CSV table of C-alpha atoms in Angstrom, one decimal:
chain,number,residue,atom,x,y,z
A,1,MET,CA,2.8,10.6,23.9
A,2,PHE,CA,0.2,8.8,21.7
A,3,ASP,CA,-1.5,5.6,23.0
A,4,PHE,CA,-1.1,3.0,20.3
A,5,ASP,CA,-1.8,0.2,22.9
A,6,ARG,CA,-5.5,1.3,23.3
A,7,ILE,CA,-8.1,-1.2,22.0
A,8,ILE,CA,-10.9,0.6,20.1
A,9,GLU,CA,-14.0,-1.4,19.3
A,10,ARG,CA,-14.6,-1.2,15.5
A,11,ARG,CA,-17.4,-3.8,15.1
A,12,GLY,CA,-20.8,-2.3,14.3
A,13,THR,CA,-19.4,0.7,12.5
A,14,ASP,CA,-19.7,-0.7,8.9
A,15,CYS,CA,-16.0,-1.3,9.1
A,16,MET,CA,-14.8,-3.5,6.2
A,17,LYS,CA,-12.0,-5.0,8.3
A,18,TYR,CA,-14.3,-6.3,11.0
A,19,ASP,CA,-17.9,-6.1,9.7
A,20,GLY,CA,-16.9,-7.2,6.2
A,21,VAL,CA,-14.9,-10.3,7.3
A,22,GLN,CA,-17.9,-12.6,7.1
A,23,GLN,CA,-18.5,-11.8,3.5
A,24,GLU,CA,-14.8,-12.0,2.6
A,25,MET,CA,-13.7,-15.0,4.7
A,26,GLY,CA,-17.0,-16.9,5.2
A,27,CYS,CA,-16.8,-16.6,9.0
A,28,ALA,CA,-17.2,-13.7,11.5
A,29,ASP,CA,-15.7,-15.2,14.7
A,30,VAL,CA,-12.1,-14.5,13.6
A,31,LEU,CA,-9.4,-12.0,14.5
A,32,PRO,CA,-9.2,-9.8,11.4
A,33,MET,CA,-5.6,-9.1,10.5
A,34,TRP,CA,-6.1,-8.8,6.7
A,35,ILE,CA,-7.2,-5.6,4.9
A,36,ALA,CA,-4.7,-2.8,5.1
A,37,ASP,CA,-6.1,-0.3,7.5
A,38,MET,CA,-4.9,0.2,11.1
A,39,ASP,CA,-6.7,-0.1,14.4
A,40,PHE,CA,-5.2,3.1,15.8
A,41,GLU,CA,-7.0,6.4,16.5
A,42,VAL,CA,-6.0,9.1,14.0
A,43,ALA,CA,-3.6,11.9,14.9
A,44,PRO,CA,-5.3,14.5,17.3
A,45,ALA,CA,-4.9,17.2,14.7
A,46,ILE,CA,-6.9,15.2,12.1
A,47,LYS,CA,-9.7,14.4,14.6
A,48,LYS,CA,-9.9,18.0,15.7
A,49,ALA,CA,-10.1,19.3,12.2
A,50,VAL,CA,-12.8,16.8,11.2
A,51,LEU,CA,-14.9,17.4,14.3
A,52,GLU,CA,-14.7,21.2,13.7
A,53,CYS,CA,-15.9,20.6,10.2
A,54,GLY,CA,-18.7,18.4,11.4
A,55,ASN,CA,-19.8,20.8,14.0
A,56,HIS,CA,-20.2,23.5,11.4
A,57,GLY,CA,-23.3,21.7,10.3
A,58,ILE,CA,-23.3,22.5,6.5
A,59,TYR,CA,-21.6,20.0,4.2
A,60,GLY,CA,-22.0,21.6,0.7
A,61,TYR,CA,-20.1,21.2,-2.5
A,62,THR,CA,-16.4,21.6,-2.0
A,63,PHE,CA,-13.1,21.7,-3.9
A,64,ARG,CA,-9.4,20.9,-3.3
A,65,SER,CA,-8.0,24.1,-1.9
A,66,GLN,CA,-4.7,25.8,-2.7
A,67,GLU,CA,-3.8,25.4,1.0
A,68,GLY,CA,-4.3,21.6,0.8
A,69,LYS,CA,-2.2,21.4,-2.3
A,70,GLU,CA,0.6,23.5,-0.7
A,71,ALA,CA,0.4,21.2,2.4
A,72,PHE,CA,1.1,18.2,0.2
A,73,CYS,CA,3.9,19.9,-1.7
A,74,GLU,CA,5.6,20.9,1.6
A,75,TRP,CA,5.1,17.4,3.0
A,76,VAL,CA,6.8,15.5,0.2
A,77,ARG,CA,9.6,18.1,0.1
A,78,ARG,CA,10.3,17.7,3.8
A,79,ARG,CA,9.8,13.9,4.0
A,80,HIS,CA,11.2,12.8,0.7
A,81,GLY,CA,13.3,15.6,-0.7
A,82,TRP,CA,11.0,15.8,-3.7
A,83,THR,CA,10.2,19.3,-5.1
A,84,VAL,CA,6.7,19.5,-6.5
A,85,GLU,CA,4.7,22.4,-7.9
A,86,THR,CA,1.0,22.7,-7.1
A,87,THR,CA,0.3,23.0,-10.9
A,88,TRP,CA,1.5,19.4,-11.2
A,89,LEU,CA,-1.3,18.1,-9.0
A,90,SER,CA,-4.5,16.3,-9.8
A,91,SER,CA,-6.6,14.0,-7.7
A,92,SER,CA,-8.6,10.8,-7.4
A,93,PRO,CA,-11.1,9.4,-4.8
A,94,GLY,CA,-8.6,6.6,-4.1
A,95,VAL,CA,-5.3,5.2,-5.4
A,96,VAL,CA,-7.0,2.2,-7.0
A,97,THR,CA,-9.4,4.5,-8.8
A,98,ALA,CA,-6.3,6.4,-10.1
A,99,LEU,CA,-4.8,3.2,-11.3
A,100,ALA,CA,-7.9,2.3,-13.3
A,101,LEU,CA,-8.2,5.9,-14.7
A,102,SER,CA,-4.5,5.8,-15.7
A,103,VAL,CA,-4.9,2.5,-17.5
A,104,ARG,CA,-7.8,3.9,-19.4
A,105,ALA,CA,-6.0,7.2,-20.1
A,106,PHE,CA,-2.6,5.8,-21.3
A,107,SER,CA,-3.5,2.6,-23.1
A,108,GLU,CA,-6.1,1.1,-25.3
A,109,SER,CA,-8.0,-2.2,-25.4
A,110,GLY,CA,-5.5,-5.1,-25.9
A,111,ASP,CA,-2.5,-3.1,-24.9
A,112,LYS,CA,0.1,-4.7,-22.7
A,113,ILE,CA,0.7,-3.5,-19.1
A,114,LEU,CA,3.5,-4.9,-16.9
A,115,ILE,CA,3.5,-5.5,-13.2
A,116,LEU,CA,6.0,-7.0,-10.8
A,117,THR,CA,4.5,-10.0,-8.9
A,118,PRO,CA,3.5,-10.9,-6.2
A,119,VAL,CA,1.7,-7.6,-5.9
A,120,TYR,CA,-1.4,-5.9,-4.5
A,121,PRO,CA,-4.5,-7.7,-6.1
A,122,PRO,CA,-6.0,-4.5,-7.8
A,123,PHE,CA,-2.9,-4.3,-10.0
A,124,PHE,CA,-4.3,-7.4,-11.7
A,125,SER,CA,-7.9,-6.3,-11.8
A,126,VAL,CA,-7.5,-2.8,-13.1
A,127,VAL,CA,-5.7,-4.3,-16.1
A,128,LYS,CA,-7.9,-7.2,-16.8
A,129,GLU,CA,-11.2,-5.4,-16.2
A,130,ASN,CA,-10.3,-2.7,-18.7
A,131,ASP,CA,-9.5,-5.3,-21.4
A,132,ARG,CA,-5.7,-4.8,-21.4
A,133,GLU,CA,-3.2,-7.6,-21.6
A,134,LEU,CA,-1.4,-8.4,-18.3
A,135,VAL,CA,2.4,-9.0,-18.4
A,136,CYS,CA,3.7,-10.4,-15.1
A,137,CYS,CA,7.4,-10.1,-14.2
A,138,PRO,CA,8.0,-12.3,-11.1
A,139,LEU,CA,10.3,-11.0,-8.4
A,140,TYR,CA,12.7,-13.6,-7.0
A,141,ARG,CA,13.9,-14.2,-3.4
A,142,LYS,CA,17.5,-14.3,-2.4
A,143,ASN,CA,18.2,-15.1,1.3
A,144,GLY,CA,14.6,-14.0,2.0
A,145,TYR,CA,15.0,-10.7,0.2
A,146,TYR,CA,13.0,-9.9,-2.9
A,147,MET,CA,14.9,-8.8,-6.0
A,148,ILE,CA,14.0,-7.8,-9.6
A,149,ASP,CA,14.8,-10.2,-12.4
A,150,TRP,CA,16.3,-7.6,-14.8
A,151,GLU,CA,16.4,-9.9,-17.8
A,152,LYS,CA,12.7,-10.8,-17.5
A,153,LEU,CA,11.9,-7.1,-16.9
A,154,GLU,CA,13.6,-5.9,-20.0
A,155,ASN,CA,12.2,-8.8,-22.1
A,156,GLY,CA,8.8,-7.8,-21.0
A,157,LEU,CA,9.2,-4.1,-21.5
A,158,LYS,CA,10.7,-4.3,-25.0
A,159,ASN,CA,7.8,-6.5,-26.3
A,160,GLY,CA,5.3,-3.8,-26.8
A,161,VAL,CA,4.4,-2.9,-23.2
A,162,LYS,CA,2.6,0.5,-23.0
A,163,MET,CA,2.6,1.0,-19.3
A,164,MET,CA,4.3,-0.3,-16.2
A,165,ILE,CA,2.5,-0.1,-12.9
A,166,LEU,CA,5.1,0.1,-10.1
A,167,CYS,CA,4.4,-0.6,-6.4
A,168,ASN,CA,6.9,1.6,-4.5
A,169,SER,CA,7.0,0.5,-1.6
A,170,HIS,CA,6.2,-2.9,-2.8
A,171,ASN,CA,3.0,-4.5,-1.3
A,172,PRO,CA,3.1,-7.3,-0.1
A,173,VAL,CA,6.9,-8.0,0.2
A,174,GLY,CA,7.7,-4.7,1.9
A,175,ARG,CA,10.6,-3.6,-0.4
A,176,GLU,CA,11.7,0.0,-0.5
A,177,TRP,CA,13.3,0.0,-4.0
A,178,THR,CA,16.7,1.7,-3.9
A,179,LYS,CA,17.5,4.7,-6.1
A,180,ALA,CA,19.8,2.5,-8.2
A,181,GLU,CA,16.9,0.0,-8.8
A,182,LEU,CA,14.5,2.7,-9.6
A,183,LYS,CA,16.9,4.4,-12.0
A,184,ARG,CA,17.4,1.1,-13.8
A,185,ILE,CA,13.6,0.5,-14.1
A,186,GLY,CA,13.1,4.1,-15.2
A,187,ASP,CA,15.9,4.0,-17.8
A,188,LEU,CA,14.4,0.8,-19.3
A,189,CYS,CA,11.0,2.4,-19.5
A,190,CYS,CA,12.6,5.5,-21.2
A,191,ARG,CA,14.4,3.2,-23.7
A,192,TYR,CA,11.2,1.4,-24.7
A,193,GLY,CA,8.8,4.2,-24.5
A,194,VAL,CA,6.8,2.9,-21.5
A,195,VAL,CA,4.7,5.1,-19.3
A,196,ILE,CA,5.3,4.6,-15.5
A,197,LEU,CA,2.5,4.6,-13.1
A,198,SER,CA,4.0,4.7,-9.6
A,199,ASP,CA,1.8,3.7,-6.7
A,200,GLU,CA,3.5,5.3,-3.7
A,201,ILE,CA,0.6,5.0,-1.2
A,202,HIS,CA,3.0,3.5,1.4
A,203,ALA,CA,5.8,6.0,0.8
A,204,ASP,CA,5.3,7.7,4.2
A,205,LEU,CA,5.4,4.4,6.1
A,206,THR,CA,9.1,3.8,5.6
A,207,LEU,CA,10.5,2.1,8.7
A,208,PRO,CA,13.4,3.3,10.9
A,209,GLY,CA,16.8,2.7,9.2
A,210,CYS,CA,15.2,2.6,5.7
A,211,ARG,CA,14.7,5.2,3.0
A,212,HIS,CA,12.0,5.9,0.4
A,213,THR,CA,12.9,7.2,-3.0
A,214,VAL,CA,10.2,8.7,-5.1
A,215,MET,CA,10.4,7.3,-8.7
A,216,ALA,CA,9.8,10.7,-10.3
A,217,SER,CA,12.7,12.2,-8.2
A,218,VAL,CA,15.3,10.0,-9.7
A,219,SER,CA,15.9,12.0,-12.9
A,220,PRO,CA,14.2,14.5,-15.1
A,221,GLU,CA,13.9,12.0,-18.0
A,222,ILE,CA,12.2,9.5,-15.8
A,223,ALA,CA,9.9,12.2,-14.3
A,224,GLU,CA,8.8,13.1,-17.9
A,225,ARG,CA,7.0,9.7,-18.3
A,226,THR,CA,5.9,9.1,-14.7
A,227,LEU,CA,2.6,9.6,-13.0
A,228,THR,CA,2.9,9.3,-9.2
A,229,VAL,CA,-0.1,8.4,-7.0
A,230,MET,CA,0.1,9.2,-3.2
A,231,ALA,CA,-2.4,9.5,-0.4
A,232,PRO,CA,-2.6,10.2,3.3
A,233,SER,CA,-5.0,7.2,3.7
A,234,LYS,CA,-2.6,4.4,4.8
A,235,THR,CA,-0.2,6.8,6.5
A,236,PHE,CA,-2.7,8.4,8.8
A,237,ASN,CA,-5.4,5.7,8.9
A,238,ILE,CA,-8.0,7.7,7.0
A,239,ALA,CA,-8.7,5.4,4.0
A,240,GLY,CA,-12.4,5.9,4.4
A,241,MET,CA,-12.0,9.6,3.6
A,242,MET,CA,-11.3,8.6,-0.1
A,243,ASN,CA,-8.8,11.3,-1.1
A,244,SER,CA,-5.6,10.7,-3.1
A,245,VAL,CA,-3.1,13.0,-4.9
A,246,VAL,CA,-1.9,12.4,-8.5
A,247,VAL,CA,1.3,14.1,-9.6
A,248,ALA,CA,2.9,14.6,-13.0
A,249,SER,CA,5.5,17.2,-14.0
A,250,ASN,CA,4.8,16.5,-17.6
A,251,PRO,CA,1.8,18.6,-18.6
A,252,GLN,CA,0.8,16.2,-21.4
A,253,LEU,CA,0.6,13.3,-19.0
A,254,LEU,CA,-1.4,15.4,-16.5
A,255,GLU,CA,-3.8,16.6,-19.2
A,256,CYS,CA,-4.3,13.0,-20.5
A,257,TYR,CA,-5.1,11.8,-17.0
A,258,ASN,CA,-7.3,14.8,-16.2
A,259,LYS,CA,-9.3,14.2,-19.3
A,260,GLU,CA,-10.3,10.7,-18.1
A,261,LEU,CA,-10.9,11.9,-14.5
A,262,LEU,CA,-13.2,14.7,-15.6
A,263,SER,CA,-15.1,12.6,-18.1
A,264,LEU,CA,-16.2,10.5,-15.2
A,265,HIS,CA,-16.8,13.5,-12.9
A,266,LEU,CA,-14.5,12.1,-10.2
A,267,ASP,CA,-12.7,15.3,-9.4
A,268,SER,CA,-14.6,17.0,-6.6
A,269,GLY,CA,-14.0,14.7,-3.6
A,270,ASN,CA,-15.7,15.2,-0.2
A,271,ILE,CA,-15.4,17.9,2.4
A,272,PHE,CA,-14.1,15.7,5.2
A,273,GLY,CA,-11.5,14.1,3.0
A,274,HIS,CA,-10.1,17.5,2.1
A,275,VAL,CA,-10.1,18.7,5.7
A,276,ALA,CA,-8.4,15.4,6.9
A,277,LEU,CA,-5.7,15.6,4.2
A,278,LYS,CA,-4.7,19.2,5.0
A,279,ALA,CA,-4.6,18.5,8.8
A,280,ALA,CA,-2.6,15.3,8.3
A,281,TYR,CA,0.1,16.9,6.1
A,282,ARG,CA,0.3,20.1,8.2
A,283,ASN,CA,0.2,18.7,11.7
A,284,GLY,CA,0.5,14.9,11.6
A,285,GLU,CA,4.2,14.4,11.5
A,286,GLU,CA,4.9,13.9,15.3
A,287,TRP,CA,2.1,11.2,15.4
A,288,LEU,CA,3.5,9.5,12.3
A,289,ASP,CA,7.1,9.4,13.7
A,290,GLU,CA,5.9,7.7,16.9
A,291,LEU,CA,3.7,5.3,14.9
A,292,LEU,CA,6.6,4.1,12.8
A,293,LEU,CA,8.6,3.3,16.0
A,294,TYR,CA,5.6,1.4,17.3
A,295,ILE,CA,5.1,-0.6,14.1
A,296,ASN,CA,8.8,-1.4,14.1
A,297,GLY,CA,8.3,-2.8,17.6
A,298,ASN,CA,5.5,-4.9,16.4
A,299,ILE,CA,7.6,-6.3,13.7
A,300,ASP,CA,10.4,-7.1,16.2
A,301,LEU,CA,7.8,-9.0,18.3
A,302,VAL,CA,6.7,-11.1,15.3
A,303,GLU,CA,10.3,-11.8,14.3
A,304,ARG,CA,11.2,-13.1,17.8
A,305,TYR,CA,8.0,-15.1,18.2
A,306,LEU,CA,8.5,-16.9,14.8
A,307,CYS,CA,12.1,-17.6,15.6
A,308,HIS,CA,11.3,-19.2,19.0
A,309,GLU,CA,7.8,-20.6,18.5
A,310,LEU,CA,7.2,-21.1,14.8
A,311,PRO,CA,10.6,-21.5,13.1
A,312,ASP,CA,8.9,-23.2,10.0
A,313,VAL,CA,7.1,-19.9,9.3
A,314,LYS,CA,9.4,-17.3,7.8
A,315,MET,CA,8.9,-13.5,7.7
A,316,CYS,CA,10.1,-11.2,5.0
A,317,ARG,CA,11.1,-8.3,7.2
A,318,PRO,CA,9.6,-5.2,5.6
A,319,GLU,CA,11.4,-1.9,4.9
A,320,GLY,CA,8.1,-0.1,4.7
A,321,SER,CA,4.5,-0.4,5.8
A,322,PHE,CA,2.6,-2.4,8.5
A,323,LEU,CA,2.1,-5.5,6.4
A,324,LEU,CA,4.0,-8.7,6.8
A,325,TRP,CA,4.5,-11.3,4.1
A,326,LEU,CA,4.6,-14.7,5.9
A,327,ASP,CA,5.9,-17.9,4.2
A,328,PHE,CA,4.2,-21.0,5.4
A,329,ASN,CA,5.8,-23.3,2.9
A,330,GLY,CA,8.1,-24.8,5.5
A,331,THR,CA,5.2,-26.1,7.6
A,332,GLY,CA,4.6,-29.0,5.3
A,333,LEU,CA,1.0,-28.0,4.8
A,334,THR,CA,-0.5,-27.4,1.4
A,335,HIS,CA,-1.6,-23.8,0.7
A,336,GLU,CA,-5.3,-24.8,1.0
A,337,GLU,CA,-4.9,-26.8,4.2
A,338,CYS,CA,-2.9,-23.9,5.8
A,339,GLY,CA,-5.7,-21.5,4.9
A,340,LYS,CA,-8.4,-23.8,6.4
A,341,ARG,CA,-6.4,-24.3,9.6
A,342,LEU,CA,-5.9,-20.6,10.1
A,343,LEU,CA,-9.6,-19.9,9.8
A,344,ARG,CA,-11.0,-23.0,11.5
A,345,ASP,CA,-8.5,-23.7,14.2
A,346,GLY,CA,-6.7,-20.4,14.7
A,347,LYS,CA,-9.7,-18.2,14.2
A,348,ILE,CA,-7.5,-15.6,12.4
A,349,ALA,CA,-8.1,-13.9,9.1
A,350,LEU,CA,-5.0,-13.2,7.0
A,351,ASN,CA,-4.9,-12.3,3.3
A,352,ASP,CA,-4.5,-15.3,1.0
A,353,GLY,CA,-1.1,-15.1,-0.8
A,354,LEU,CA,-2.5,-16.4,-4.1
A,355,THR,CA,-4.6,-13.2,-4.5
A,356,PHE,CA,-1.2,-11.5,-5.0
A,357,GLY,CA,-0.3,-13.9,-7.9
A,358,GLU,CA,0.9,-17.4,-8.2
A,359,GLU,CA,4.1,-16.5,-6.5
A,360,GLY,CA,2.1,-16.1,-3.3
A,361,ARG,CA,1.4,-19.8,-3.0
A,362,GLY,CA,2.2,-20.9,0.5
A,363,PHE,CA,2.2,-17.3,1.7
A,364,ARG,CA,-0.2,-15.1,3.8
A,365,ARG,CA,-0.2,-11.4,4.4
A,366,MET,CA,-0.6,-10.2,8.0
A,367,ASN,CA,-1.6,-6.7,9.1
A,368,ILE,CA,0.2,-5.7,12.3
A,369,GLY,CA,-1.1,-2.1,12.3
A,370,CYS,CA,-2.8,-2.7,15.7
A,371,PRO,CA,-2.0,-2.7,19.4
A,372,ARG,CA,0.8,-5.0,20.4
A,373,SER,CA,-1.5,-7.2,22.5
A,374,VAL,CA,-3.5,-7.9,19.4
A,375,VAL,CA,-0.3,-8.9,17.5
A,376,GLN,CA,0.6,-11.2,20.3
A,377,GLN,CA,-2.9,-12.7,20.2
A,378,GLY,CA,-2.7,-13.2,16.4
A,379,LEU,CA,0.7,-15.0,16.7
A,380,GLU,CA,-0.8,-17.4,19.3
A,381,ARG,CA,-3.7,-18.1,17.0
A,382,ILE,CA,-1.3,-18.8,14.1
A,383,LYS,CA,0.6,-21.2,16.4
A,384,ARG,CA,-2.5,-23.0,17.5
A,385,ALA,CA,-3.5,-23.5,13.8
A,386,ILE,CA,-0.1,-24.6,12.6
A,387,LYS,CA,0.8,-26.8,15.5
A,388,ARG,CA,-2.5,-28.6,15.7
A,389,GLU,CA,-2.1,-32.4,15.5
A,390,SER,CA,-3.3,-33.8,12.1
């Protein structure tokens, strides 16, 4: 019903993915498969709502409506079995902004904050740039599947950590943490008095056959110390609308977060973001369900191609999202040489694995949230770069 194969020209629209690649990668003549937004047109209901708002012709001060809050609550109840009250909700222009605000709200200069690595680069920066001490707990791989090192996690948490920033689903490795894993993490945080900041921006992008569990839904005790951040931005390809939802059932946590939010006057948002959020959560479900099937097909394509054409490049098959974590260590190339070849010979831009932590050495992140023909083209470019004679 929805045309995900359609190519839409994005260059010349001040688009970070395309128009920003020169500044980020040092070259413009590359296929951009890096930053995490998709190349698909938004759901018709979102486009219709935004155009109607635009055609009204007046874009004055706005606020987050009760209808929008109710749309979010109904969405998470239906999609994730998570019952949320509108009084538990706050906001942020974006998820990364919410991470930074939470670091400032729930810790002080010099405090320790723990993250599981490799992980989305802003997890590092929001800690370091706010003068907190970063505690990294590396994940480990078993048969290509990323796991939590429980001994390292507990050792980190019990040594004075004030907050844990959790990535659920985990970017870049694509893990959907199980309820048992989340309970074990949450129980440890309860034991050692650690606040949990759960980034669940990819929650709605859980792939067929997999399941997303909201950390705050695991138990009342865990919910008491959890601040959850979600957004329609990745799910519905509206990241430029800058509108995220912050949830806490504990009124003290919510009050503490809101104090920081309001002190910086970041609470109002923008009119198009509010309109898009409400339309997405009310009328975007059919589009999303078809999208997830399409993305799963793209992942199948990459898996087959690597198996037959590039067996030295391994893929960690994701359980959620449109991002692939590719392991180039088997190619015999150094991390640096691999990166040079991909840009110079393959003319393809992927995210450098080292930006996700030292555990990303030899890895690249690939965005396959695009038409299948573009994924095919990207794979051929990777092959051209890796197979080039030295």
